[in-house]
């Protein structure tokens, strides 16, 4: 049997599909493995090229396979799609990954470190909190419109809504006032959490010389510093 030089893995939560091939592209094996079996099987293979789509958990698996001495390449899913033969299933996806990774003009996503992913999570968490806050504000505005209370969009006008809700002459039903207060309470909590994250970004960046330098870039650096403080490098690291 020829030696396996490329292993394409179709990632999943529990069961993973593998496609092993030689340097000439000749298939050697097709396997389905559990999470525990996957690590054990890859550890038993001689150093080779392990390819996966750049998707959820791919960076984790990439780091694990690098520790085992393999070369790891992550491919954007859109670049794998043209290599899928016949109907789409796990086996065909794994084969397509193994075939796409050896293309000389293929583009890859670098495996991110734990630190890079932690920094990325900060931005994603802030984005989630902002979206939740905006949804609550819009819901509150929509409910109050039914009672003739209008305010422009945006969180800067929440205080205006709060004043109208608490005004004695508002004539709002007691149940509506109670629910509006619940909305306002949650908006306040999300405001506090968002400010905490922004403060964390500023504090982390103040001690990094490269981040301070990047902030001096005309336009972009100044725009970032107004809202987040020195976070240009953090954003760049999530994209590396």
C-alpha positions in Angstrom: 0.0 0.0 0.0 1.3 3.4 -0.9 2.0 5.9 1.9 -0.7 8.4 2.7 0.5 12.0 2.1 -2.8 13.9 2.3 -5.7 13.4 4.7 -8.9 15.4 4.1 -11.2 15.7 7.1 -14.9 16.7 7.0 -15.4 18.2 10.5 -18.4 17.6 12.6 -19.5 17.5 16.3 -19.3 13.8 16.9 -18.5 11.7 13.8 -15.7 12.8 11.3 -15.3 11.6 7.8 -11.7 11.1 6.6 -10.3 10.7 3.1 -6.6 9.6 2.7 -4.8 9.8 -0.6 -1.3 9.4 -2.0 0.9 12.1 -3.5 -0.6 11.2 -6.9 -4.2 11.5 -5.6 -4.9 7.8 -5.4 -7.4 7.1 -2.6 -6.0 4.9 0.2 -8.8 5.0 2.8 -12.2 6.4 3.6 -13.1 6.3 7.3 -15.7 7.5 9.8 -14.3 8.2 13.2 -15.5 9.5 16.5 -13.8 12.4 18.3 -11.7 10.1 20.5 -10.8 7.8 17.5 -9.8 10.8 15.4 -6.9 12.0 17.6 -5.7 8.5 18.1 -5.8 7.7 14.3 -4.1 10.9 13.3 -1.4 10.3 15.9 -0.7 6.9 14.4 -0.1 8.4 10.9 3.3 9.4 9.6 3.7 13.2 9.2 1.5 14.2 6.3 -0.7 17.1 5.1 -4.0 17.3 7.0 -6.6 19.5 5.3 -9.9 20.8 6.6 -12.4 23.5 5.8 -12.0 26.7 7.8 -15.1 26.4 9.9 -16.2 25.9 13.5 -13.6 24.0 15.5 -11.1 23.9 12.6 -8.6 26.0 14.4 -8.8 23.8 17.5 -8.2 20.7 15.5 -5.5 22.4 13.5 -3.6 23.1 16.7 -4.0 19.6 17.9 -2.7 18.1 14.6 0.2 20.5 14.5 1.2 19.2 17.9 1.3 15.7 16.4 3.8 16.8 13.8 1.5 17.1 10.8 1.3 20.0 8.4 -2.2 21.6 8.6 -4.0 23.7 6.0 -7.4 25.2 6.3 -9.4 26.0 3.2 -12.3 28.4 2.9 -15.4 26.4 2.2 -16.2 28.3 -0.9 -13.0 27.0 -2.5 -13.8 23.4 -1.7 -17.3 23.5 -3.2 -16.1 23.2 -6.9 -14.3 19.9 -6.1 -17.3 18.1 -4.7 -18.3 15.2 -7.0 -21.9 14.0 -7.4 -24.2 14.6 -4.5 -23.0 16.4 -1.4 -22.3 14.1 1.6 -19.6 13.7 4.2 -17.5 11.3 2.2 -17.6 13.4 -0.9 -16.8 16.5 1.1 -13.7 14.9 2.7 -12.5 13.8 -0.8 -13.1 17.3 -2.2 -11.0 18.7 0.7 -8.2 16.3 0.0 -8.2 17.2 -3.7 -8.5 20.9 -3.2 -5.6 21.2 -0.8 -3.0 20.0 -3.3 -3.9 22.6 -5.9 -0.9 24.9 -6.5 -3.0 28.1 -6.6 -5.2 27.2 -3.6 -5.5 29.8 -0.8 -5.5 28.9 2.8 -6.5 30.3 6.2 -3.7 30.3 8.8 -4.4 28.3 12.0 -5.1 30.8 14.7 -3.6 30.5 18.2 -5.6 30.4 21.3 -4.7 34.0 22.0 -5.9 35.1 18.6 -9.2 33.3 19.0 -9.6 34.8 22.5 -9.2 38.3 21.0 -11.6 37.5 18.3 -14.1 36.4 20.9 -13.9 39.8 22.5 -15.1 41.5 19.3 -17.8 38.9 18.7 -19.1 39.2 22.2 -19.3 43.0 22.0 -21.1 42.7 18.6 -23.6 40.3 20.2 -24.3 42.6 23.1 -24.7 45.6 20.8 -27.2 43.7 18.6 -29.1 42.5 21.6 -29.3 46.1 22.9 -30.4 47.4 19.6 -33.1 44.7 19.4 -34.4 45.7 22.9 -34.4 49.4 22.0 -36.3 48.8 18.7 -38.8 46.5 20.6 -39.4 49.2 23.2 -39.9 51.9 20.5 -42.3 49.6 18.6 -44.4 48.9 21.7 -44.6 52.6 22.7 -45.6 53.6 19.2 -48.9 51.8 19.9 -49.5 54.4 22.7 -48.5 57.4 20.7 -45.0 57.7 22.2 -42.5 58.3 19.5 -38.7 58.6 19.6 -36.0 58.5 16.8 -34.0 55.4 16.4 -30.7 54.9 18.3 -29.7 54.5 21.9 -29.2 58.2 22.5 -32.9 58.6 22.6 -33.6 55.9 25.2 -33.6 58.6 28.0 -36.3 60.4 26.2 -38.4 57.3 26.1 -37.7 56.6 29.8 -38.8 60.1 30.7 -42.1 59.7 28.8 -42.7 56.3 30.4 -42.3 57.7 33.9 -44.2 60.9 33.3 -47.4 61.1 35.4 -49.4 62.3 32.4 -48.3 59.4 30.1 -51.6 57.5 30.9 -49.9 54.2 30.1 -51.4 51.1 31.6 -49.6 49.8 34.7 -48.7 46.6 32.9 -47.1 48.4 30.0 -45.1 50.6 32.4 -43.8 47.5 34.2 -42.8 45.8 31.0 -41.1 49.0 29.7 -39.1 49.2 32.9 -38.0 45.6 32.2 -36.8 46.6 28.8 -35.0 49.6 30.2 -33.3 47.5 32.9 -32.0 45.0 30.3 -30.8 47.9 28.1 -28.9 49.3 31.0 -27.3 46.0 31.8 -26.1 45.6 28.2 -24.8 49.2 28.2 -22.7 48.3 31.3 -21.4 45.1 29.8 -20.5 46.8 26.5 -18.6 49.6 28.3 -16.7 46.9 30.3 -15.5 45.2 27.1 -14.5 48.6 25.5 -12.5 49.4 28.7 -10.8 46.0 28.5 -9.8 46.7 24.9 -8.4 50.1 25.8 -6.5 48.8 28.8 -4.9 45.9 26.9 -3.9 48.1 24.0 -2.3 50.9 26.1 0.7 48.7 26.9 1.3 47.5 23.4 3.7 49.7 21.4 2.6 48.3 18.0 -1.1 49.1 18.8 -0.2 52.6 19.8 1.7 53.1 16.5 -1.1 51.7 14.4 -3.5 54.2 16.0 -1.5 57.0 14.5 -2.5 56.0 11.0 -4.5 58.9 9.5 -8.2 58.3 9.4 -8.5 54.6 10.5 -6.5 54.9 13.6 -8.3 58.1 14.8 -11.7 56.7 14.0 -11.0 53.5 16.0 -9.6 55.4 18.9 -12.8 57.5 19.3 -15.0 54.5 20.0 -12.9 51.6 21.2 -9.5 53.1 22.0 -6.4 51.3 20.7 -7.8 48.1 19.2 -6.4 48.2 15.7 -3.9 45.4 16.5 -6.5 43.3 18.2 -8.7 43.4 15.1 -5.7 42.7 12.8 -4.7 39.6 14.9 -8.2 38.1 14.4 -7.8 38.4 10.7 -4.2 37.0 10.5 
